């Protein structure tokens, strides 16, 4: 019995020395430390032994069992160590490499100019009113005094949707109706910034999407001189205190009278240059006194209230400011362009 035990243990240890993979190690363990191991089997036969031999045999068996367990633990640790060493060699990480700087983002040039415009209007007491990008024909045109088939619609090539009468707004002016209907009969002083969409051929001078900043003031006794004074004040805050402005007659169905405002060219001071195309003046915005029909559509009694409105294009202003020659650059996602601002 003792000899058998010694042999079983020696065999097991020899086998273990040859094990060099984790799967083999697990197999060895169940073979030599499991319930049906040779040593356990021998232990099972202990009862058949002579009572004088039994205690020693039992001790020896337990000893052998413990030795195998210790050998197993050691072998497993050695294999793990070897695997770790191998992975350190194979998946070497060079911690001496300098780190890579993450690329920092920045605000888009349109966002910058929108924020600047909003800040100037905020100084003058105008709140920002957010209005939707998707509109109905009614809000985009009819309530603004463009009846169906009115020729003024031609200037605003429109994106229609598959829903009847649902369109992408072609200007921010429909927001005028929303804000009036919400605030009536309170006086109003708001700007309405946001993206507009027109179904146009994309060229260096026209895009299918662009921002506008609309403005609206409604209250008792607002006059054309208020419009001129307020917009001139804006121009001076925006472009410099000596900026001169001029108003030219124009037409919009939702304002009467209507005008366009020019500022004296900030590059040449009115002498004429490539930015103002020798005119000395730059067209900045459209404006006018809110048409009585529009006031009424907003819920205000045109006999008691009046107001002015204006609309400007921030991308246009940015193009003049930075001498950007091509409007497609704004949405072209070219980092070389975007990183300049
Ligand atoms: N909505 C006009 C346009 O897109 C601009 C405008 C706004 C004119 C408000 C007058 C008053 O051309």
PDB file of C-alpha atoms and ligand atoms in Angstrom, residues 155-156 170-173 176 198 210 212 214-215 252 254-255 258-259 285-288 309-312, ligand 1:
ATOM      1  CA  UNK A 155     -38.583  85.496 -54.406  1.00  0.00           C
ATOM      2  CA  UNK A 156     -38.707  82.701 -51.827  1.00  0.00           C
ATOM      3  CA  UNK A 170     -38.248  80.492 -46.169  1.00  0.00           C
ATOM      4  CA  UNK A 171     -37.708  83.336 -43.714  1.00  0.00           C
ATOM      5  CA  UNK A 172     -38.026  83.978 -39.973  1.00  0.00           C
ATOM      6  CA  UNK A 173     -40.995  86.327 -40.458  1.00  0.00           C
ATOM      7  CA  UNK A 176     -43.780  87.405 -35.969  1.00  0.00           C
ATOM      8  CA  UNK A 198     -34.932  77.975 -49.856  1.00  0.00           C
ATOM      9  CA  UNK A 210     -28.948  80.149 -44.056  1.00  0.00           C
ATOM     10  CA  UNK A 212     -31.794  85.057 -40.430  1.00  0.00           C
ATOM     11  CA  UNK A 214     -35.772  88.792 -37.499  1.00  0.00           C
ATOM     12  CA  UNK A 215     -36.722  91.665 -35.224  1.00  0.00           C
ATOM     13  CA  UNK A 252     -42.346  93.378 -48.611  1.00  0.00           C
ATOM     14  CA  UNK A 254     -45.907  92.290 -44.582  1.00  0.00           C
ATOM     15  CA  UNK A 255     -44.474  95.793 -44.051  1.00  0.00           C
ATOM     16  CA  UNK A 258     -40.796  98.942 -46.504  1.00  0.00           C
ATOM     17  CA  UNK A 259     -37.124  99.741 -46.748  1.00  0.00           C
ATOM     18  CA  UNK A 285     -31.190  94.184 -43.867  1.00  0.00           C
ATOM     19  CA  UNK A 286     -34.792  94.554 -44.946  1.00  0.00           C
ATOM     20  CA  UNK A 287     -37.261  96.354 -42.703  1.00  0.00           C
ATOM     21  CA  UNK A 288     -40.504  98.276 -42.497  1.00  0.00           C
ATOM     22  CA  UNK A 309     -39.899  94.680 -38.176  1.00  0.00           C
ATOM     23  CA  UNK A 310     -36.584  93.862 -39.782  1.00  0.00           C
ATOM     24  CA  UNK A 311     -34.722  90.836 -41.063  1.00  0.00           C
ATOM     25  CA  UNK A 312     -30.982  90.407 -41.555  1.00  0.00           C
TER      26      UNK A 312
HETATM   27  N1  LIG B   1     -38.464  88.277 -44.394  1.00  0.00           N
HETATM   28  C1  LIG B   1     -37.780  89.155 -45.289  1.00  0.00           C
HETATM   29  C2  LIG B   1     -36.877  88.322 -46.235  1.00  0.00           C
HETATM   30  O1  LIG B   1     -36.592  87.202 -45.929  1.00  0.00           O
HETATM   31  C3  LIG B   1     -36.940  90.168 -44.558  1.00  0.00           C
HETATM   32  C4  LIG B   1     -37.751  91.149 -43.752  1.00  0.00           C
HETATM   33  C5  LIG B   1     -38.094  90.880 -42.460  1.00  0.00           C
HETATM   34  C6  LIG B   1     -38.190  92.358 -44.300  1.00  0.00           C
HETATM   35  C7  LIG B   1     -38.846  91.792 -41.709  1.00  0.00           C
HETATM   36  C8  LIG B   1     -38.922  93.247 -43.585  1.00  0.00           C
HETATM   37  C9  LIG B   1     -39.251  92.978 -42.274  1.00  0.00           C
HETATM   38  O2  LIG B   1     -36.480  88.789 -47.273  1.00  0.00           O
END
